[in-house]
XYZ file of N, CA and C in Angstrom:
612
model
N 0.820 -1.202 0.000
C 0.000 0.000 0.000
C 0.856 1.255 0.000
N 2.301 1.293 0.880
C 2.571 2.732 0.976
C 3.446 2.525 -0.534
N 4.116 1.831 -1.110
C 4.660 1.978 -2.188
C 3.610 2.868 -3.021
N 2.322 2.177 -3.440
C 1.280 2.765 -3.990
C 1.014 4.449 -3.979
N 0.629 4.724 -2.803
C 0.626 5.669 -1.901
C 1.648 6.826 -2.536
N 2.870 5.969 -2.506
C 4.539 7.212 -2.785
C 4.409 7.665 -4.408
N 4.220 6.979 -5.163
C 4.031 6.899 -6.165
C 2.492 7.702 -6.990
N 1.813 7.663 -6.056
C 0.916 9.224 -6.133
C 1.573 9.865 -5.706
N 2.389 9.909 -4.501
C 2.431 11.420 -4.225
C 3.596 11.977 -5.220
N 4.725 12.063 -5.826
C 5.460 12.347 -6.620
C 4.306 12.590 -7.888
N 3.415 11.681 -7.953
C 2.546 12.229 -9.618
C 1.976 13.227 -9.436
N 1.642 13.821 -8.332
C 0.977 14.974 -7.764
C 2.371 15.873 -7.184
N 3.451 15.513 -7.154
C 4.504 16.497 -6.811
C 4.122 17.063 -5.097
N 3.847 16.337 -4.080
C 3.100 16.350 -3.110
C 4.719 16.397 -2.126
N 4.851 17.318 -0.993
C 5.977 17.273 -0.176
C 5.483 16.383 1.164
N 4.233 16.395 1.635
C 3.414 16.619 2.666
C 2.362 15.351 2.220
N 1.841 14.404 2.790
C 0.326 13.452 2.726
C 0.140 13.085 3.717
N -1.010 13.500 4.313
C -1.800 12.735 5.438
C -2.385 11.283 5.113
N -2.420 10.095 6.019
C -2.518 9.227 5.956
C -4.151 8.745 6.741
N -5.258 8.169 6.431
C -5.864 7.924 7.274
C -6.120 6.383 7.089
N -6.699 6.012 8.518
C -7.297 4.197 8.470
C -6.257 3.280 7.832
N -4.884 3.775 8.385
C -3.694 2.885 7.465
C -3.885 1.460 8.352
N -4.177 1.501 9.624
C -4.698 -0.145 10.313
C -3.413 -0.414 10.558
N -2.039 0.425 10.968
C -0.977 -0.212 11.340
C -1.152 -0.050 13.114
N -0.702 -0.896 13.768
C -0.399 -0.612 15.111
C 0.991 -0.249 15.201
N 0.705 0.126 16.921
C 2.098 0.703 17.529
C 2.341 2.174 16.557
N 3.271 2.449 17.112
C 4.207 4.258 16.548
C 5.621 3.715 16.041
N 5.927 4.846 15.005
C 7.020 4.416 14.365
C 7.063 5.138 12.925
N 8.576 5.009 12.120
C 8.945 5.874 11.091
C 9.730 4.523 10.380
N 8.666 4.311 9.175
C 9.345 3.475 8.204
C 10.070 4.477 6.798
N 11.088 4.129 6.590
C 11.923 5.000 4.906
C 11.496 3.591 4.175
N 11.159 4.682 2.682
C 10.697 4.037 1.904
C 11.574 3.478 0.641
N 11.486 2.379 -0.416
C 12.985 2.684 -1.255
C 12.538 3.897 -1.835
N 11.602 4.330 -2.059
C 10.996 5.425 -2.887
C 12.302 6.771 -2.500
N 12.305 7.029 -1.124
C 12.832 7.790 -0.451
C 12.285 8.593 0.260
N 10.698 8.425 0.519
C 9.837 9.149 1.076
C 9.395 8.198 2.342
N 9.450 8.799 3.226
C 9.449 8.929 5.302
C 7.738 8.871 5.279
N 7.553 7.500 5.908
C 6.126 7.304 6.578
C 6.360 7.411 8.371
N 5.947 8.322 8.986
C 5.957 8.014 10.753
C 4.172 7.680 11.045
N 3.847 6.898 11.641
C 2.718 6.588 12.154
C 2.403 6.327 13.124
N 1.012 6.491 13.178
C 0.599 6.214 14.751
C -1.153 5.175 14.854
N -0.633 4.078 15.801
C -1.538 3.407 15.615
C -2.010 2.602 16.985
N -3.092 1.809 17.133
C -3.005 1.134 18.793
C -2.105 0.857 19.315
N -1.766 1.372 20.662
C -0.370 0.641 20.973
C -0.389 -0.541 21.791
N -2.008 -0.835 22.254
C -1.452 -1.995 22.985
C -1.064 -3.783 22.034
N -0.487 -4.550 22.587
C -0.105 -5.379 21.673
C -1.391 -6.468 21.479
N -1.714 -7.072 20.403
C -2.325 -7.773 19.843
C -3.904 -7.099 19.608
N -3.426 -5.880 19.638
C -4.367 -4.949 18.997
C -5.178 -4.830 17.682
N -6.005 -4.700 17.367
C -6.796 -5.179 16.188
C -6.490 -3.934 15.604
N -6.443 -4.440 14.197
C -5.903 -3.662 13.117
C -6.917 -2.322 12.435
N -7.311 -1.707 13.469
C -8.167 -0.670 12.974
C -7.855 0.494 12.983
N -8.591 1.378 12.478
C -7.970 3.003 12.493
C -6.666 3.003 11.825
N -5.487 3.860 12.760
C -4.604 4.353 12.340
C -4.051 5.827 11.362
N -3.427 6.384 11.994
C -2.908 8.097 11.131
C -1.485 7.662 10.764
N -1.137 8.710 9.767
C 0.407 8.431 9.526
C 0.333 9.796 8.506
N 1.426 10.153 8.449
C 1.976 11.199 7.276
C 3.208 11.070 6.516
N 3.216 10.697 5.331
C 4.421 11.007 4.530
C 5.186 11.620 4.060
N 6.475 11.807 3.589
C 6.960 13.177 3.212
C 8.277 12.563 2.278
N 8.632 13.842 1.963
C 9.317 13.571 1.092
C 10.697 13.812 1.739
N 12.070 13.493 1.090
C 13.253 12.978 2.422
C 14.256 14.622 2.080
N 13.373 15.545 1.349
C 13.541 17.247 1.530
C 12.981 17.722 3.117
N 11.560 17.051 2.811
C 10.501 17.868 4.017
C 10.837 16.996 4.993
N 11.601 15.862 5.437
C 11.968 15.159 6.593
C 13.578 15.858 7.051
N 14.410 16.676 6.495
C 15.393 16.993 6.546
C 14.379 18.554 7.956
N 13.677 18.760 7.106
C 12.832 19.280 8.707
C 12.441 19.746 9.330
N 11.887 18.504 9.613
C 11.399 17.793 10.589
C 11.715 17.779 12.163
N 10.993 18.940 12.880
C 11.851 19.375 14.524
C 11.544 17.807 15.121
N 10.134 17.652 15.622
C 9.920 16.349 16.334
C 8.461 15.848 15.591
N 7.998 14.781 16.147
C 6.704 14.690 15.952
C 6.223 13.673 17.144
N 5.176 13.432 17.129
C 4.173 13.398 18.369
C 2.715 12.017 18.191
N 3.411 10.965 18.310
C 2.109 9.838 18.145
C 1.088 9.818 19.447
N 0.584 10.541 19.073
C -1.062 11.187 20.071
C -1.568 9.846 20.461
N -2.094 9.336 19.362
C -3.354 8.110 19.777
C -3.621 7.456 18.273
N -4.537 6.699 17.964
C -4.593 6.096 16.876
C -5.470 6.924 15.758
N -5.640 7.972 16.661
C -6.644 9.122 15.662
C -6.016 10.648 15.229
N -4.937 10.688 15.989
C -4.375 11.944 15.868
C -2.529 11.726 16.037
N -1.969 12.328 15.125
C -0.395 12.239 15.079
C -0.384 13.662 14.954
N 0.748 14.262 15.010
C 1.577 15.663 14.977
C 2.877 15.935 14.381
N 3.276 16.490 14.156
C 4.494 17.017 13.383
C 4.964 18.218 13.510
N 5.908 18.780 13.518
C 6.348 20.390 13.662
C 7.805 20.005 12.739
N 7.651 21.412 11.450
C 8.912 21.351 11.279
C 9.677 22.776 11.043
N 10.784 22.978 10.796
C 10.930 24.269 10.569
C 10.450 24.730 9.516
N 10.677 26.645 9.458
C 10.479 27.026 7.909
C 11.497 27.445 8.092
N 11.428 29.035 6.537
C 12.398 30.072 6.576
C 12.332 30.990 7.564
N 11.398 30.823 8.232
C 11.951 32.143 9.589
C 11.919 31.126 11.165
N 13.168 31.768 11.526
C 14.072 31.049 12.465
C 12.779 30.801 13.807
N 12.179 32.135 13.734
C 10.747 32.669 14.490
C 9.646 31.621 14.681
N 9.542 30.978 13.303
C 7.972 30.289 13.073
C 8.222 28.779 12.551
N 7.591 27.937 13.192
C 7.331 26.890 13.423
C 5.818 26.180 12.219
N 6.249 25.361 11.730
C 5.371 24.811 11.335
C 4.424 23.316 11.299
N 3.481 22.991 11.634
C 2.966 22.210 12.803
C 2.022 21.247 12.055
N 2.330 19.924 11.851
C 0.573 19.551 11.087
C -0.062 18.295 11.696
N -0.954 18.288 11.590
C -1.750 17.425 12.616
C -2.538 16.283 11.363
N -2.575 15.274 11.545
C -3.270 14.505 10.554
C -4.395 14.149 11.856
N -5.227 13.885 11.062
C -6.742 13.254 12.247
C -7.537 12.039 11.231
N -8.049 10.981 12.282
C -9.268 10.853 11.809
C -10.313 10.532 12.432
N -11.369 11.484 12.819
C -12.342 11.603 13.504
C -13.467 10.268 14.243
N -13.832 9.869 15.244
C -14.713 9.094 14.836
C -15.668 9.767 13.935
N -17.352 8.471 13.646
C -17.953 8.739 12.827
C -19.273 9.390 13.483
N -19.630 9.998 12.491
C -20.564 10.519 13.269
C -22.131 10.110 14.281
N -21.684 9.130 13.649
C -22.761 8.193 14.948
C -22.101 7.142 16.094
N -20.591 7.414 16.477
C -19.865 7.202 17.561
C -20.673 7.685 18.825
N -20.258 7.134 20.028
C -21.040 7.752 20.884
C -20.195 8.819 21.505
N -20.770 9.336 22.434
C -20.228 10.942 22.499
C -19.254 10.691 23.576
N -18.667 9.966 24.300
C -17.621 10.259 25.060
C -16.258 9.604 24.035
N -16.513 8.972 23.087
C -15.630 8.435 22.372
C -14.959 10.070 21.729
N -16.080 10.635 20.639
C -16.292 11.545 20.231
C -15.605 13.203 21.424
N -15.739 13.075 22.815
C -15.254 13.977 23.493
C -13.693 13.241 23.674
N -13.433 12.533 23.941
C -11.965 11.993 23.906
C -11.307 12.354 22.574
N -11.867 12.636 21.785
C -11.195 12.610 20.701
C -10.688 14.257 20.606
N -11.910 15.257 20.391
C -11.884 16.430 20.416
C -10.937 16.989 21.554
N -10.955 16.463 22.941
C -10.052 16.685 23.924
C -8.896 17.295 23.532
N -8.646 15.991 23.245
C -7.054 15.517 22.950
C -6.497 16.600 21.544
N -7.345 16.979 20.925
C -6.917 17.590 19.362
C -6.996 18.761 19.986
N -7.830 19.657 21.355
C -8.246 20.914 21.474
C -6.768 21.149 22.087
N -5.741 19.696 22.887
C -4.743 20.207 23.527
C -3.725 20.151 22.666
N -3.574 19.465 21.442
C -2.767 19.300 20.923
C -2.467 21.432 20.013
N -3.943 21.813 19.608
C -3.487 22.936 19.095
C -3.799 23.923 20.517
N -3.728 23.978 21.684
C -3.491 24.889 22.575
C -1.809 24.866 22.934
N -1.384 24.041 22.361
C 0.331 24.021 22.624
C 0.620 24.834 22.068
N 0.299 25.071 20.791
C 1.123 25.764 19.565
C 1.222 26.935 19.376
N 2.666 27.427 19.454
C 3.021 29.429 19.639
C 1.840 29.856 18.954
N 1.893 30.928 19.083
C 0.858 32.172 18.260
C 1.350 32.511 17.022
N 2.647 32.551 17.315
C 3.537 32.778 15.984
C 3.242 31.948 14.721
N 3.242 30.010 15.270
C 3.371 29.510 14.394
C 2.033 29.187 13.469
N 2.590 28.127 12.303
C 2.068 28.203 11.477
C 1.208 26.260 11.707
N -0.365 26.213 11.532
C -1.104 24.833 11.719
C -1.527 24.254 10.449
N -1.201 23.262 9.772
C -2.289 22.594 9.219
C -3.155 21.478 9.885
N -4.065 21.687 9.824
C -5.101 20.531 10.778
C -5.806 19.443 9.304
N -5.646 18.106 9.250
C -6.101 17.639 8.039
C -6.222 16.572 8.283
N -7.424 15.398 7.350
C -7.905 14.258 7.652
C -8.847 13.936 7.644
N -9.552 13.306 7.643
C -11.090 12.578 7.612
C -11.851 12.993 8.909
N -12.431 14.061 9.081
C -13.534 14.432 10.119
C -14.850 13.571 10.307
N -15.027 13.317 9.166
C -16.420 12.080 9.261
C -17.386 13.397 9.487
N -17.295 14.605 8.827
C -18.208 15.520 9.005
C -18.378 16.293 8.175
N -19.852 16.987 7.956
C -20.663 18.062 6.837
C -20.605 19.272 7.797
N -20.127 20.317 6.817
C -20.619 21.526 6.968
C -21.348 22.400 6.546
N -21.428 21.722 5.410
C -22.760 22.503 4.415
C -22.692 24.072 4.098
N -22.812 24.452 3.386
C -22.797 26.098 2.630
C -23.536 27.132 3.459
N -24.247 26.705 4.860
C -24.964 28.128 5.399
C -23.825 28.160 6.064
N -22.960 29.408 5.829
C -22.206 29.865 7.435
C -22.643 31.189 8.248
N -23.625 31.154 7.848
C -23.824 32.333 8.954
C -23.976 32.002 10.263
N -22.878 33.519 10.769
C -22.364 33.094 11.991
C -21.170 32.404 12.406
N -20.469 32.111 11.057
C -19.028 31.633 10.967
C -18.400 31.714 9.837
N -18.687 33.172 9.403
C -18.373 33.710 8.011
C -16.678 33.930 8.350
N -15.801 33.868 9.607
C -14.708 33.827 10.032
C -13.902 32.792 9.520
N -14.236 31.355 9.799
C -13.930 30.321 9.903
C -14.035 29.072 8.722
N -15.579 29.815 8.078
C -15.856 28.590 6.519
C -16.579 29.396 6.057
N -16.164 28.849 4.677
C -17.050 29.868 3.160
C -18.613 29.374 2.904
N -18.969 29.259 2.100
C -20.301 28.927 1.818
C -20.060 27.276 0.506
N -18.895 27.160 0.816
C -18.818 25.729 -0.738
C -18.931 24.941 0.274
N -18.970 24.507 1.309
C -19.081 23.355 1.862
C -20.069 22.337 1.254
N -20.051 21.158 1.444
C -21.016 19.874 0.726
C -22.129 19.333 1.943
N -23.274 19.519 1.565
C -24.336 18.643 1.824
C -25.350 19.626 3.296
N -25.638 18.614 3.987
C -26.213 19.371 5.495
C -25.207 19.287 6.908
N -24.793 20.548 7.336
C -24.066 20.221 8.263
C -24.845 18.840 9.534
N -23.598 18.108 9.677
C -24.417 17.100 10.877
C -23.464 17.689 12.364
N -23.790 16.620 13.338
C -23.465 16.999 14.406
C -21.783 16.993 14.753
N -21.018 16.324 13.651
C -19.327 16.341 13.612
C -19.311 17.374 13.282
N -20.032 17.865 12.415
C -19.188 19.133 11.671
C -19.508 20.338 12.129
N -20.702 20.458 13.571
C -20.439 21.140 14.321
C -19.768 20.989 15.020
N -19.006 20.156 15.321
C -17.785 19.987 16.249
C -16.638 20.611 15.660
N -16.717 20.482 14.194
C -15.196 21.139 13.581
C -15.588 22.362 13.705
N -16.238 23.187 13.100
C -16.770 24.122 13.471
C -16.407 24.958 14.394
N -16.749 24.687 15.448
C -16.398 25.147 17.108
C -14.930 25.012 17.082
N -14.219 23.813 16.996
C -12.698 23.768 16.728
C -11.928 24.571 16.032
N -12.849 25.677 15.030
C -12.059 26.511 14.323
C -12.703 27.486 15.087
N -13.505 28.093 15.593
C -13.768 28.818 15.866
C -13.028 29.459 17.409
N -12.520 28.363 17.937
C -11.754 28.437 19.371
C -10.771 28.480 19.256
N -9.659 28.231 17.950
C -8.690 27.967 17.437
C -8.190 28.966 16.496
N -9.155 29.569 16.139
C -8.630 31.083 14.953
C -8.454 30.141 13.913
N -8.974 29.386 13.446
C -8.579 27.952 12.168
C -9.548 28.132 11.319
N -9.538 28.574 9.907
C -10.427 28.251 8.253
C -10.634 27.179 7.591
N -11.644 26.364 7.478
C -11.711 25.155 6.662
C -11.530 25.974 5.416
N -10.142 25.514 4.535
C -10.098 26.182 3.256
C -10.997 25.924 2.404
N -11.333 24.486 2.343
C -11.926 23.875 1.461
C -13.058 24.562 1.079
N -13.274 25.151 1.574
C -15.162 25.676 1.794
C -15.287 27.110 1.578
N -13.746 27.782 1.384
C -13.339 29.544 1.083
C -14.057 29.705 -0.544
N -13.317 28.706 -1.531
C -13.566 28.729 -3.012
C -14.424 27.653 -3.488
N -14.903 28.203 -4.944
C -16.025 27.005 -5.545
C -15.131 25.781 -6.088
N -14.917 24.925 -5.948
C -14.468 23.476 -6.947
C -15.088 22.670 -7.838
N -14.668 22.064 -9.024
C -15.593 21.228 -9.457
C -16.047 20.283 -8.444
N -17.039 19.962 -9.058
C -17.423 18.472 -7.947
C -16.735 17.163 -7.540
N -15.672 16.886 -9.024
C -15.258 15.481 -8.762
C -14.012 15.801 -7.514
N -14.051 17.705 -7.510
C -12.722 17.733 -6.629
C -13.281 18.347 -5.496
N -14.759 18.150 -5.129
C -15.832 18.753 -3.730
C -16.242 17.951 -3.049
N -16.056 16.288 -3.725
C -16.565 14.946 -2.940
C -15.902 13.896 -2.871
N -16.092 12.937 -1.707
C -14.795 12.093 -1.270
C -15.842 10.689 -2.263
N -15.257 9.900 -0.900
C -15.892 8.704 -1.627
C -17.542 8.387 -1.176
N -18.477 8.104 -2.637
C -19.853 8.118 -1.929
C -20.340 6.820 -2.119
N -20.763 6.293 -0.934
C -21.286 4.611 -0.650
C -21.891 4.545 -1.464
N -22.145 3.013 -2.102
C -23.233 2.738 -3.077
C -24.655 3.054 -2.327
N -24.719 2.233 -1.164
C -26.171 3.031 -0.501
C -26.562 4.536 -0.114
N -25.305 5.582 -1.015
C -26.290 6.809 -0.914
C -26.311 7.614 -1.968
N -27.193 8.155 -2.440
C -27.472 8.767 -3.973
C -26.887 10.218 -3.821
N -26.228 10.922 -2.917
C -25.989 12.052 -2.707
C -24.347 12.483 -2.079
N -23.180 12.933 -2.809
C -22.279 12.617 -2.773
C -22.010 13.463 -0.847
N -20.809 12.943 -0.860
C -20.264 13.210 0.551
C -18.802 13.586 0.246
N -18.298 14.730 1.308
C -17.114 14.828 1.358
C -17.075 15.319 2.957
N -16.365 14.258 3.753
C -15.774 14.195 5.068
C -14.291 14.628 5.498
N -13.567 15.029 4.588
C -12.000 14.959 4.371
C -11.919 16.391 4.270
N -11.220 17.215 5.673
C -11.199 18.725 5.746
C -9.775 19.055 5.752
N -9.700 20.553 5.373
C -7.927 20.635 5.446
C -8.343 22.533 6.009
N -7.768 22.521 7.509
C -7.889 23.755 8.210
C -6.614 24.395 7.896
């Protein structure tokens, strides 16, 4: 799979890929022959069932760096690396949300943990927050004309008031939702059981 994986990302000229539901356990940084750096984060206890999992790839430019990074939990990893100013820090968080019909302390464990992960981070620096939210925000933003545009897809549900609030406490923009896109590039993948496309996959 990550061979696969590397091999998009160079066709797309990609420095940076978030990884979701890779199903690896434990934490850890595999090099690829490609030459592109997978670190992941996945259950750590042992004989752990192969579910979930985050990871991010990069290319062995953007691993040169690479300050530290941070295996959270099996839903959230971290990264910080430098830029050009000695000042600012640059920080990215891969996620993947439960779903939206998780039950809600699963769902508050999750948000927790992501609200502390970006309360660490200087003022100075610089966040990408990205990954599978398992959530709609839908095109009304009024009332968070700050935070998301009006392209969002479908009816906001109850995750994507959660992201929502997360940008809103956070000073954070779902870009995705600033400009119009075609469609094949506005929707993720849509189940055969639903006639109405979906896109869950946000980039703050």
């Amino acid at each position: 799979m990550a061979a696969t994986v590397a091999k998009e990302m160079v066709r797309y000229n990609l420095s940076v890929l978030g990884l979701g539901e890779t199903r690896w356990t434990h934490s850890g940084e595999v090099k690829l022959p490609s030459g592109q750096s997978v670190i992941y984060s996945g259950h750590e206890e042992d004989g752990a069932n192969h579910t979930e999992g985050v990871a991010i790839m990069m290319t062995k430019e953007t691993r040169k760096a690479l300050i530290a990074w941070e295996p959270v939990s099996s839903r959230l990893i971290t990264e910080s690396f430098r830029t050009n100013s000695r000042r600012v820090k640059a920080h990215i968080i891969q996620c993947h949300a439960p779903a939206n019909d998780a039950v809600d302390d699963v769902k508050a464990m999750f948000y927790d943990s992501l609200n502390h992960l970006l309360g660490r981070v200087g003022a100075r620096d610089l966040i990408i927050l990205m990954g599978d939210f398992n959530a709609k925000i839908g095109g009304w933003n009024e009332g968070y004309k700050e935070v998301m545009g009006k392209h969002g897809v479908g009816k906001m549900n109850e995750n994507g008031e959660m992201v929502v609030e997360t940008c809103v406490n956070n000073n954070l923009v779902i870009g995705g939702s600033v400009f119009p896109h075609k469609t094949i590039h506005n929707v993720g993948v849509t189940r055969p059981c639903y006639r109405k496309p979906n896109r869950s996959h946000l980039y703050l």
